[in-house]
Tab-separated table of C-alpha atoms in Angstrom:
chain	number	residue	atom	x	y	z
T	1	MET	CA	52.884	6.957	2.667
T	2	GLY	CA	54.481	4.304	0.465
T	3	LEU	CA	51.882	4.292	-2.152
T	4	LEU	CA	51.993	8.248	-3.969
T	5	SER	CA	55.804	10.168	-4.133
T	6	LYS	CA	55.625	13.269	-1.508
T	7	LYS	CA	54.648	15.325	-4.802
T	8	ASP	CA	51.564	13.589	-4.387
T	9	SER	CA	50.835	13.227	-1.589
T	10	LYS	CA	51.683	17.317	-1.971
T	11	LEU	CA	47.848	17.011	-4.006
T	12	ILE	CA	45.885	15.818	-1.376
T	13	LEU	CA	47.210	17.179	1.836
T	14	ASP	CA	46.738	20.461	0.996
T	15	PRO	CA	44.279	21.919	-0.334
T	16	LEU	CA	42.721	20.447	3.282
T	17	ALA	CA	44.794	23.332	5.253
T	18	ASP	CA	46.852	25.527	3.256
T	19	ASN	CA	45.517	25.490	-0.081
T	20	ASN	CA	41.308	24.864	0.799
T	21	PRO	CA	39.388	25.729	-2.126
T	22	ILE	CA	36.408	27.700	0.776
T	23	THR	CA	39.214	30.051	2.992
T	24	ILE	CA	41.815	30.343	0.612
T	25	GLN	CA	41.068	29.923	-2.916
T	26	VAL	CA	37.675	31.314	-2.315
T	27	LEU	CA	35.609	28.460	-4.595
T	28	GLY	CA	32.969	26.667	-3.647
T	29	ILE	CA	31.199	28.372	-1.424
T	30	CYS	CA	27.467	28.280	-3.248
T	31	SER	CA	25.727	25.128	-2.650
T	32	ALA	CA	27.663	25.053	0.308
T	33	LEU	CA	27.026	26.833	3.729
T	34	ALA	CA	22.735	26.787	2.499
T	35	ILE	CA	22.806	22.751	3.827
T	36	THR	CA	24.701	22.868	6.386
T	37	ALA	CA	22.249	23.108	9.324
T	38	GLN	CA	22.735	19.664	9.508
T	39	LEU	CA	25.849	16.778	9.959
T	40	LYS	CA	24.049	14.345	8.536
T	41	ALA	CA	23.286	16.351	5.289
T	42	SER	CA	26.922	18.275	5.394
T	43	ILE	CA	28.449	14.135	5.540
T	44	VAL	CA	26.396	13.474	2.918
T	45	MET	CA	27.165	16.911	0.943
T	46	ALA	CA	30.646	15.823	1.234
T	47	VAL	CA	30.169	13.343	-0.422
T	48	SER	CA	28.701	13.420	-3.114
T	49	VAL	CA	31.108	16.253	-3.885
T	50	ILE	CA	33.986	13.680	-3.474
T	51	PHE	CA	32.064	11.546	-5.955
T	52	VAL	CA	31.697	14.323	-8.772
T	53	LEU	CA	34.811	15.823	-8.136
T	54	ALA	CA	37.620	12.868	-8.744
T	55	ILE	CA	35.894	11.413	-11.664
T	56	GLY	CA	35.258	14.331	-13.019
T	57	ASN	CA	38.950	15.729	-12.855
T	58	VAL	CA	40.176	11.393	-14.594
T	59	VAL	CA	37.654	12.440	-17.451
T	60	ILE	CA	38.782	15.584	-18.309
T	61	SER	CA	42.285	14.897	-18.261
T	62	LEU	CA	41.718	12.085	-20.135
T	63	MET	CA	39.269	14.022	-22.973
T	64	ARG	CA	42.313	16.833	-22.173
T	65	ASN	CA	43.743	16.209	-26.276
T	66	ILE	CA	40.376	16.168	-27.933
T	67	ILE	CA	38.668	19.016	-26.011
T	68	PRO	CA	38.878	22.063	-28.621
T	69	SER	CA	39.873	25.062	-25.877
T	70	LYS	CA	36.124	27.245	-27.115
T	71	ILE	CA	33.644	24.879	-26.286
T	72	ARG	CA	35.160	23.246	-23.316
T	73	ILE	CA	32.989	24.694	-20.781
T	74	ILE	CA	29.934	23.646	-22.898
T	75	VAL	CA	32.202	20.291	-22.915
T	76	GLN	CA	32.897	20.457	-18.923
T	77	LEU	CA	29.494	20.620	-17.688
T	78	ILE	CA	27.997	18.402	-19.535
T	79	VAL	CA	30.405	15.545	-17.437
T	80	VAL	CA	29.725	17.515	-14.732
T	81	ALA	CA	26.001	17.244	-15.147
T	82	THR	CA	25.769	13.413	-15.966
T	83	LEU	CA	27.550	13.036	-13.051
T	84	VAL	CA	25.658	15.318	-10.701
T	85	ILE	CA	22.345	12.974	-12.249
T	86	ILE	CA	24.061	10.237	-10.966
T	87	VAL	CA	24.272	11.243	-8.054
T	88	ASP	CA	20.774	12.480	-7.423
T	89	GLN	CA	18.880	9.215	-9.224
T	90	VAL	CA	20.975	7.263	-6.699
T	91	LEU	CA	20.371	9.600	-4.170
T	92	LYS	CA	16.511	9.861	-4.720
T	93	ALA	CA	16.481	6.182	-4.557
T	94	PHE	CA	18.016	5.083	-0.904
T	95	ALA	CA	17.959	8.360	0.538
T	96	TYR	CA	14.635	10.214	-0.624
T	97	GLU	CA	13.607	12.271	2.730
T	98	LEU	CA	17.571	13.328	2.558
T	99	SER	CA	17.324	14.083	-1.390
T	100	LYS	CA	14.267	16.050	-0.412
T	101	GLU	CA	16.066	17.885	2.348
T	102	LEU	CA	19.336	18.701	0.066
T	103	SER	CA	16.366	19.454	-2.721
T	104	VAL	CA	18.111	21.912	-5.627
T	105	PHE	CA	21.147	21.794	-3.623
T	106	ILE	CA	22.878	18.836	-5.455
T	107	GLY	CA	21.742	20.012	-8.298
T	108	LEU	CA	24.235	23.593	-8.517
T	109	ILE	CA	26.702	21.136	-7.604
T	110	ILE	CA	27.154	21.406	-11.668
T	111	THR	CA	27.614	25.220	-10.835
T	112	ASN	CA	30.083	24.623	-7.659
T	113	CYS	CA	33.321	27.175	-9.046
T	114	ILE	CA	35.263	24.179	-7.378
T	115	ILE	CA	35.005	21.920	-10.516
T	116	MET	CA	34.997	24.110	-12.716
T	117	GLY	CA	37.555	25.851	-11.030
T	118	ARG	CA	39.848	22.131	-10.910
T	119	PHE	CA	38.857	21.405	-14.334
T	120	GLU	CA	40.393	24.394	-15.603
T	121	ALA	CA	42.942	25.067	-13.645
T	122	PHE	CA	44.575	21.317	-12.685
T	123	ALA	CA	43.003	18.350	-15.147
T	124	LEU	CA	43.162	20.265	-18.723
T	125	GLY	CA	47.363	20.060	-17.978
T	126	ASN	CA	47.649	16.824	-15.661
T	127	GLY	CA	47.794	13.698	-16.057
T	128	PRO	CA	45.279	11.266	-14.790
T	129	TRP	CA	45.683	9.561	-11.893
T	130	ARG	CA	47.530	13.500	-11.042
T	131	SER	CA	43.917	14.989	-11.774
T	132	PHE	CA	42.555	11.553	-10.041
T	133	LEU	CA	44.247	12.939	-6.446
T	134	ASP	CA	44.219	16.598	-7.212
T	135	GLY	CA	40.410	16.498	-7.862
T	136	ILE	CA	40.383	13.567	-4.128
T	137	GLY	CA	42.473	16.106	-1.796
T	138	ASN	CA	39.830	19.318	-2.994
T	139	ALA	CA	36.866	17.822	-2.361
T	140	ALA	CA	38.194	16.896	1.691
T	141	GLY	CA	39.367	19.879	1.509
T	142	TYR	CA	35.332	21.039	0.561
T	143	GLY	CA	33.651	18.910	2.750
T	144	LEU	CA	36.071	18.839	5.885
T	145	ILE	CA	34.566	22.462	6.385
T	146	LEU	CA	31.084	22.043	5.483
T	147	VAL	CA	31.577	19.316	7.921
T	148	ILE	CA	33.421	21.752	10.787
T	149	VAL	CA	30.220	24.061	10.028
T	150	GLY	CA	27.544	21.661	10.161
T	151	PHE	CA	29.372	19.725	13.488
T	152	PHE	CA	28.440	23.421	15.726
T	153	ARG	CA	26.103	24.591	14.146
T	154	GLU	CA	24.123	20.853	14.700
T	155	LEU	CA	26.056	20.477	18.232
T	156	LEU	CA	24.912	24.000	18.564
T	157	GLY	CA	21.257	24.893	17.648
T	158	SER	CA	20.096	21.805	18.301
T	159	GLY	CA	21.980	19.821	20.378
T	160	THR	CA	22.242	16.896	18.683
T	161	LEU	CA	25.000	15.311	16.235
T	162	LEU	CA	23.679	12.671	13.527
T	163	GLY	CA	20.301	13.128	15.608
T	164	ILE	CA	21.254	11.658	18.186
T	165	LYS	CA	21.235	13.685	21.000
T	166	VAL	CA	24.746	14.555	22.937
T	167	LEU	CA	23.610	17.672	24.837
T	168	GLY	CA	20.081	15.840	27.113
T	169	ASP	CA	17.341	15.823	26.296
T	170	PRO	CA	15.986	19.785	25.506
T	171	ILE	CA	12.074	19.050	27.037
T	172	ALA	CA	12.459	16.198	29.468
T	173	LYS	CA	15.618	18.436	30.955
T	174	THR	CA	18.059	15.890	31.258
T	175	GLY	CA	21.741	16.279	30.697
T	176	LEU	CA	22.780	19.571	30.325
T	177	TYR	CA	19.470	21.386	30.418
T	178	SER	CA	18.701	20.293	33.514
T	179	ILE	CA	21.480	22.938	34.627
T	180	GLY	CA	20.194	25.307	32.451
T	181	TYR	CA	21.045	25.022	28.782
T	182	GLU	CA	19.504	26.390	25.452
T	183	ASN	CA	19.536	25.582	22.378
T	184	ASN	CA	20.692	28.205	20.094
T	185	GLY	CA	18.097	28.520	17.589
T	186	PHE	CA	20.211	31.661	15.894
T	187	MET	CA	22.615	29.082	14.928
T	188	LEU	CA	20.516	26.941	12.827
T	189	LEU	CA	19.315	30.082	10.574
T	190	SER	CA	21.158	29.904	7.360
T	191	PRO	CA	22.986	33.251	7.977
T	192	MET	CA	24.890	31.859	10.918
T	193	ALA	CA	27.000	29.442	8.161
T	194	LEU	CA	29.060	32.229	7.024
T	195	ILE	CA	29.506	33.963	10.224
T	196	ILE	CA	31.155	30.381	11.368
T	197	VAL	CA	33.069	30.592	8.219
T	198	GLY	CA	34.788	33.799	8.557
T	199	LEU	CA	35.713	33.083	12.262
T	200	ILE	CA	37.181	29.531	10.508
T	201	ILE	CA	38.972	31.953	8.271
T	202	TRP	CA	39.387	34.347	11.500
T	203	VAL	CA	41.342	30.680	13.170
T	204	GLN	CA	43.020	29.900	10.192
T	205	ARG	CA	45.003	33.425	9.294
T	206	SER	CA	45.465	33.857	12.786
T	207	ARG	CA	48.012	30.175	12.763
T	208	ASN	CA	49.478	31.178	9.307
T	209	LYS	CA	50.662	34.688	8.585
T	210	ALA	CA	51.432	33.701	5.288
T	211	LEU	CA	47.882	33.802	4.700
T	212	ILE	CA	47.400	37.242	5.791
T	213	GLU	CA	45.293	39.791	2.566
T	214	GLU	CA	46.309	42.927	2.010
T	215	ASN	CA	43.463	44.339	2.470
I	1	MET	CA	-1.153	41.409	-11.429
I	2	LEU	CA	-0.777	41.199	-8.286
I	3	GLU	CA	1.168	38.838	-7.294
I	4	HIS	CA	3.506	39.708	-10.146
I	5	VAL	CA	4.093	42.706	-7.556
I	6	GLU	CA	4.471	40.184	-4.637
I	7	LEU	CA	6.231	38.142	-6.722
I	8	PHE	CA	8.466	40.972	-7.710
I	9	PHE	CA	8.938	42.367	-4.015
I	10	LYS	CA	9.616	39.149	-2.654
I	11	SER	CA	12.661	38.011	-4.998
I	12	ILE	CA	13.836	40.658	-4.747
I	13	PHE	CA	13.629	41.393	-0.474
I	14	ILE	CA	13.023	38.335	1.321
I	15	ASP	CA	14.419	35.037	-1.074
I	16	ASN	CA	16.948	36.879	-2.253
I	17	MET	CA	19.734	35.005	-4.409
I	18	VAL	CA	22.250	35.926	-2.077
I	19	PHE	CA	21.435	36.322	1.501
I	20	ALA	CA	18.361	33.878	1.952
I	21	THR	CA	20.068	30.534	-0.250
I	22	PHE	CA	23.885	32.129	-0.701
I	23	LEU	CA	23.370	31.709	-4.380
I	24	GLY	CA	26.376	32.926	-6.574
I	25	MET	CA	28.203	33.375	-3.797
I	26	CYS	CA	31.828	32.266	-5.671
I	27	SER	CA	31.435	35.647	-8.044
I	28	TYR	CA	29.753	37.390	-5.299
I	29	LEU	CA	32.660	37.752	-3.617
I	30	ALA	CA	35.227	37.646	-5.558
I	31	VAL	CA	34.013	40.628	-7.770
I	32	SER	CA	32.871	42.639	-5.505
I	33	LYS	CA	36.357	44.900	-4.724
I	34	LYS	CA	35.377	47.239	-6.689
I	35	VAL	CA	31.601	48.665	-7.245
I	36	SER	CA	32.060	49.418	-11.278
I	37	THR	CA	33.078	45.893	-11.448
I	38	ALA	CA	30.079	44.831	-9.105
I	39	VAL	CA	27.634	46.854	-11.049
I	40	GLY	CA	28.579	45.160	-14.840
I	41	LEU	CA	28.786	41.766	-13.610
I	42	GLY	CA	25.078	42.208	-11.709
I	43	ALA	CA	24.138	44.421	-14.752
I	44	ALA	CA	25.150	40.568	-16.901
I	45	VAL	CA	23.358	38.076	-13.938
I	46	ILE	CA	19.811	40.616	-14.859
I	47	PHE	CA	20.158	39.827	-18.696
I	48	VAL	CA	21.080	36.445	-18.333
I	49	LEU	CA	18.623	34.977	-15.209
I	50	ALA	CA	16.136	37.476	-16.926
I	51	VAL	CA	16.707	34.640	-20.679
I	52	THR	CA	16.903	31.689	-19.503
I	53	VAL	CA	14.672	31.891	-16.294
I	54	PRO	CA	11.928	31.866	-19.656
I	55	MET	CA	13.385	30.065	-21.531
I	56	ASN	CA	14.036	26.665	-18.999
I	57	TRP	CA	10.375	27.462	-17.802
I	58	LEU	CA	9.219	26.013	-21.376
I	59	LEU	CA	11.686	23.824	-21.977
I	60	ASP	CA	10.410	22.637	-18.481
I	61	GLN	CA	6.689	23.414	-19.159
I	62	TYR	CA	6.434	21.241	-23.070
I	63	ILE	CA	9.353	18.644	-22.572
I	64	LEU	CA	10.277	18.241	-19.393
I	65	ARG	CA	7.512	17.640	-17.001
I	66	ASP	CA	5.839	14.317	-16.244
I	67	GLY	CA	3.507	13.979	-18.738
I	68	ALA	CA	3.988	17.614	-20.501
I	69	LEU	CA	4.658	15.432	-23.851
I	70	ALA	CA	1.085	15.226	-24.261
I	71	TRP	CA	0.982	17.682	-26.806
I	72	LEU	CA	3.255	15.796	-29.377
I	73	GLY	CA	0.508	12.530	-29.175
I	74	PRO	CA	-1.073	10.546	-27.137
I	75	GLU	CA	1.063	7.939	-26.009
I	76	TYR	CA	3.620	10.749	-25.306
I	77	ALA	CA	1.985	11.521	-22.086
I	78	GLU	CA	3.619	8.936	-20.439
I	79	TYR	CA	6.446	9.940	-20.076
I	80	ASP	CA	8.466	12.299	-17.479
I	81	LEU	CA	12.107	13.163	-18.184
I	82	SER	CA	12.533	14.831	-15.616
I	83	PHE	CA	15.898	13.832	-14.502
I	84	LEU	CA	17.249	15.089	-17.615
I	85	SER	CA	15.605	19.304	-16.599
I	86	PHE	CA	20.359	19.548	-14.891
I	87	ILE	CA	21.403	18.433	-17.872
I	88	LEU	CA	19.484	21.018	-20.567
I	89	PHE	CA	19.053	23.857	-18.187
I	90	ILE	CA	23.109	24.042	-18.471
I	91	ALA	CA	23.411	23.582	-21.930
I	92	THR	CA	20.386	25.901	-22.297
I	93	ILE	CA	22.698	28.569	-19.564
I	94	ALA	CA	25.255	27.752	-21.060
I	95	THR	CA	24.858	28.641	-25.420
I	96	MET	CA	23.553	31.696	-23.366
I	97	VAL	CA	26.225	32.822	-21.480
I	98	GLN	CA	28.352	32.344	-24.846
I	99	LEU	CA	26.150	34.795	-26.704
I	100	VAL	CA	26.120	37.440	-24.082
I	101	GLU	CA	30.613	36.714	-23.788
I	102	ILE	CA	30.189	37.942	-27.887
I	103	ILE	CA	27.154	40.312	-27.724
I	104	VAL	CA	29.458	42.520	-24.188
I	105	GLU	CA	32.737	41.817	-26.692
I	106	LYS	CA	31.515	43.567	-29.545
I	107	PHE	CA	30.085	46.797	-28.137
I	108	SER	CA	31.424	47.204	-24.754
I	109	PRO	CA	35.120	46.139	-25.218
I	110	SER	CA	36.024	48.392	-22.015
I	111	LEU	CA	33.594	46.568	-19.103
I	112	TYR	CA	34.467	42.976	-21.719
I	113	ASN	CA	38.127	43.663	-20.497
I	114	SER	CA	37.097	44.089	-17.287
I	115	LEU	CA	35.034	41.624	-16.408
I	116	GLY	CA	37.730	39.551	-17.253
I	117	ILE	CA	37.831	35.488	-17.007
I	118	PHE	CA	34.665	36.233	-14.581
I	119	LEU	CA	31.569	36.597	-18.070
I	120	PRO	CA	33.322	32.419	-18.423
I	121	LEU	CA	32.283	31.703	-15.174
I	122	ILE	CA	28.650	33.653	-15.126
I	123	ALA	CA	28.128	30.061	-16.756
I	124	VAL	CA	28.767	28.515	-13.774
I	125	ASN	CA	27.543	31.301	-11.785
I	126	CYS	CA	25.724	29.050	-9.033
I	127	ALA	CA	23.069	31.760	-9.161
I	128	ILE	CA	21.656	31.214	-12.749
I	129	LEU	CA	21.056	27.783	-12.528
I	130	GLY	CA	19.756	28.433	-9.103
I	131	GLY	CA	16.749	30.314	-10.380
I	132	SER	CA	16.294	27.772	-12.598
I	133	LEU	CA	16.094	24.617	-10.450
I	134	PHE	CA	14.111	27.634	-8.138
I	135	MET	CA	11.672	28.288	-11.118
I	136	GLN	CA	10.559	24.553	-11.677
I	137	SER	CA	10.301	23.592	-7.606
I	138	ARG	CA	8.130	26.067	-6.451
I	139	ASP	CA	6.407	25.606	-9.699
I	140	ILE	CA	6.029	29.628	-11.475
I	141	GLU	CA	2.828	28.876	-13.056
I	142	THR	CA	3.100	30.963	-15.967
I	143	LEU	CA	5.551	32.541	-19.169
I	144	GLY	CA	5.157	35.842	-17.600
I	145	LEU	CA	5.350	34.761	-14.413
I	146	ALA	CA	8.713	33.454	-15.232
I	147	LEU	CA	9.917	36.636	-16.927
I	148	ASN	CA	9.698	38.469	-13.576
I	149	TYR	CA	10.859	35.568	-11.602
I	150	GLY	CA	14.081	35.898	-13.671
I	151	ILE	CA	14.404	39.316	-14.054
I	152	SER	CA	13.600	40.367	-9.886
I	153	SER	CA	15.915	37.793	-8.656
I	154	GLY	CA	18.955	39.083	-10.465
I	155	ILE	CA	18.044	42.552	-9.664
I	156	GLY	CA	17.692	41.314	-6.065
I	157	TRP	CA	21.039	39.740	-6.747
I	158	PHE	CA	22.425	42.962	-8.402
I	159	LEU	CA	21.798	44.474	-5.332
I	160	ALA	CA	23.196	42.556	-2.855
I	161	ILE	CA	26.831	42.547	-4.718
I	162	LEU	CA	26.143	45.991	-5.114
I	163	ALA	CA	25.955	46.352	-1.716
I	164	ILE	CA	28.990	44.709	-0.721
I	165	ALA	CA	31.446	46.097	-2.848
I	166	ALA	CA	30.239	49.850	-1.635
I	167	ILE	CA	30.752	48.569	2.289
I	168	ARG	CA	34.068	47.129	1.073
I	169	GLU	CA	35.822	50.070	-0.725
I	170	LYS	CA	35.137	51.448	2.398
I	171	ILE	CA	36.000	48.943	5.284
I	172	ARG	CA	40.094	49.520	3.595
I	173	TYR	CA	40.176	52.507	6.054
I	174	SER	CA	39.021	50.830	8.824
I	175	ASN	CA	41.293	49.013	11.082
I	176	VAL	CA	40.507	44.882	10.938
I	177	PRO	CA	42.173	42.347	12.641
I	178	ALA	CA	45.134	41.799	10.153
I	179	PRO	CA	43.542	37.828	10.248
I	180	LEU	CA	40.201	39.252	8.973
I	181	ARG	CA	41.709	41.217	5.847
I	182	GLY	CA	39.261	41.100	2.999
I	183	LEU	CA	37.932	37.355	2.649
I	184	GLY	CA	37.412	36.844	6.965
I	185	ILE	CA	35.470	39.926	7.628
I	186	THR	CA	33.441	39.785	3.741
I	187	PHE	CA	31.893	36.529	4.904
I	188	ILE	CA	31.096	38.176	8.287
I	189	ILE	CA	29.033	41.436	6.773
I	190	THR	CA	27.306	39.023	4.407
I	191	GLY	CA	26.749	37.129	8.064
I	192	LEU	CA	25.391	40.032	9.251
I	193	MET	CA	23.673	41.581	6.294
I	194	ALA	CA	21.574	38.395	6.161
I	195	ILE	CA	20.235	38.605	9.200
I	196	GLY	CA	18.927	42.257	8.348
I	197	PHE	CA	17.448	41.281	5.333
I	198	MET	CA	15.291	37.750	7.103
I	199	SER	CA	13.734	41.360	8.839
I	200	PHE	CA	11.952	41.868	5.041
I	201	GLY	CA	10.292	38.682	5.734
I	202	GLY	CA	7.756	39.821	6.939
I	203	MET	CA	6.662	42.908	3.983
I	204	LEU	CA	5.289	41.131	2.812
I	205	THR	CA	2.634	39.209	5.791
I	206	GLY	CA	1.759	42.628	8.090
I	207	GLY	CA	4.196	41.270	9.788
I	208	ASP	CA	1.824	38.613	12.159
I	209	GLU	CA	3.921	35.825	11.464
I	210	ALA	CA	2.722	35.200	15.159
I	211	GLU	CA	0.743	31.864	14.789
I	212	PRO	CA	-2.626	32.763	14.326
I	213	THR	CA	-5.785	32.156	17.003
I	214	SER	CA	-8.665	30.432	15.808
I	215	GLU	CA	-10.842	32.937	16.252
I	216	VAL	CA	-9.069	34.630	13.754
I	217	LYS	CA	-9.120	32.378	11.293
I	218	THR	CA	-13.153	31.749	11.274
I	219	ALA	CA	-13.391	34.478	10.832
I	220	GLN	CA	-11.991	35.462	7.759
I	221	THR	CA	-10.606	32.131	6.177
I	222	GLU	CA	-10.245	33.173	3.154
I	223	PRO	CA	-7.498	35.923	3.374
I	224	ALA	CA	-5.774	34.260	6.863
I	225	SER	CA	-5.418	31.271	4.897
I	226	GLU	CA	-3.984	33.059	2.369
I	227	VAL	CA	-1.660	35.099	4.720
I	228	GLU	CA	-0.519	31.851	5.226
I	229	GLU	CA	0.658	30.234	2.288
I	230	ILE	CA	2.443	33.508	1.700
I	231	THR	CA	3.762	33.773	5.021
I	232	LYS	CA	4.867	29.320	4.284
I	233	GLU	CA	6.079	30.600	0.663
I	234	ASN	CA	8.542	33.577	2.156
I	235	THR	CA	10.017	31.307	5.118
I	236	ALA	CA	10.746	27.687	2.819
I	237	SER	CA	14.307	28.073	2.619
I	238	ILE	CA	13.840	28.543	6.871
I	239	GLU	CA	11.666	26.469	6.890
I	240	ALA	CA	13.700	23.305	5.582
I	241	VAL	CA	15.814	23.548	8.248
I	242	GLN	CA	13.779	24.780	10.425
I	243	VAL	CA	11.342	21.839	10.257
I	244	SER	CA	14.452	19.069	10.843
I	245	GLU	CA	14.671	21.625	14.225
I	246	ILE	CA	11.251	20.315	15.212
I	247	THR	CA	10.746	16.918	14.406
I	248	GLN	CA	13.750	16.283	16.945
I	249	GLN	CA	12.143	17.892	18.818
């Protein structure tokens, strides 16, 4: 890590594990869970959030001394909304099918608590470069959980990954299906996303006892 | 009248904000430790939704939609400003929330103190923006229906947070595995509640979601197609997921 000092790399690495925005800080669950039935949608969502949070953090951090604190929430919302409109228009132009599938959930990035949370907690008090790293780190930690959930839901639910039939063909009975394996359609229903996140939390806190809550 | 009743129950139970679309999860998880605060936040959400959804409906109908500016004159009829809807919706919501905050601070300081940081966070509660965006994408037809939609989806959110807060107060006395305590078990309980709420899906269709045979279809053409349409709307969110599965197969 010649490029980044130890403190800076901590900004990126911390949110990936021990300070993960979803499992520890409880931020940004809203727009995440409904779209994780497929790995591809999860990845697109993760990339969009990384873009919005990194750029938004820099913009807010540059403006932090001129924003009156009374109207800062509105200013922050305008910045996020602008960035999200850019993401939305780009998706509509280059990946129309996917943007149909994500429907209102791209718009809901605006109200993703991760974004406002990081603006409030970090960008308003730190310089642009550090804010940029913090944005990348937190959005990546969020994306990581999204991709894990998407991976399991698509693999177990429809037997595919990114649309490729990795477990064989369920109709022609090849691969795993030839020995009687069945897809678990339950994994495609939205409640399973919550339960998978619950299990991820369980695994993470069993490995790191310091994270266990009192009650 | 019937469509009002239908939309009301549909938004509360079938398309419940929390259990069907996961909207407003952040404050749902963070403020659900005590029933009393949960009630306060739930009431605030109902109120804000009831105000913002009709306002955004007017904005959408007369400014944003394709050809909505026709009332200004024929030369404006070609404009489609719908790409601006995110920014206009969120501006309306942020203003309204600021207003609610001022009113609550004035009339109920105790509620204001107990809600603390979460009142400004209503502005970024996904349930509020989600309400407006779903209102737009589901093509709600009249102002009355939009008001109905705002109130009823707010009530649905209120019910959800009330239920989870009550369960969390009880579960404090249970012996939950240590790593699951707090957040983990809340996620899993919410998942189970969501599965339970899916059973409401059969409520408006009379439970006959199985494919109707062609005989039934021809025998009662109009009602059958109506029922089918309702089923489609009800399961729209689930369908989005399932459609992709079907296409793959």
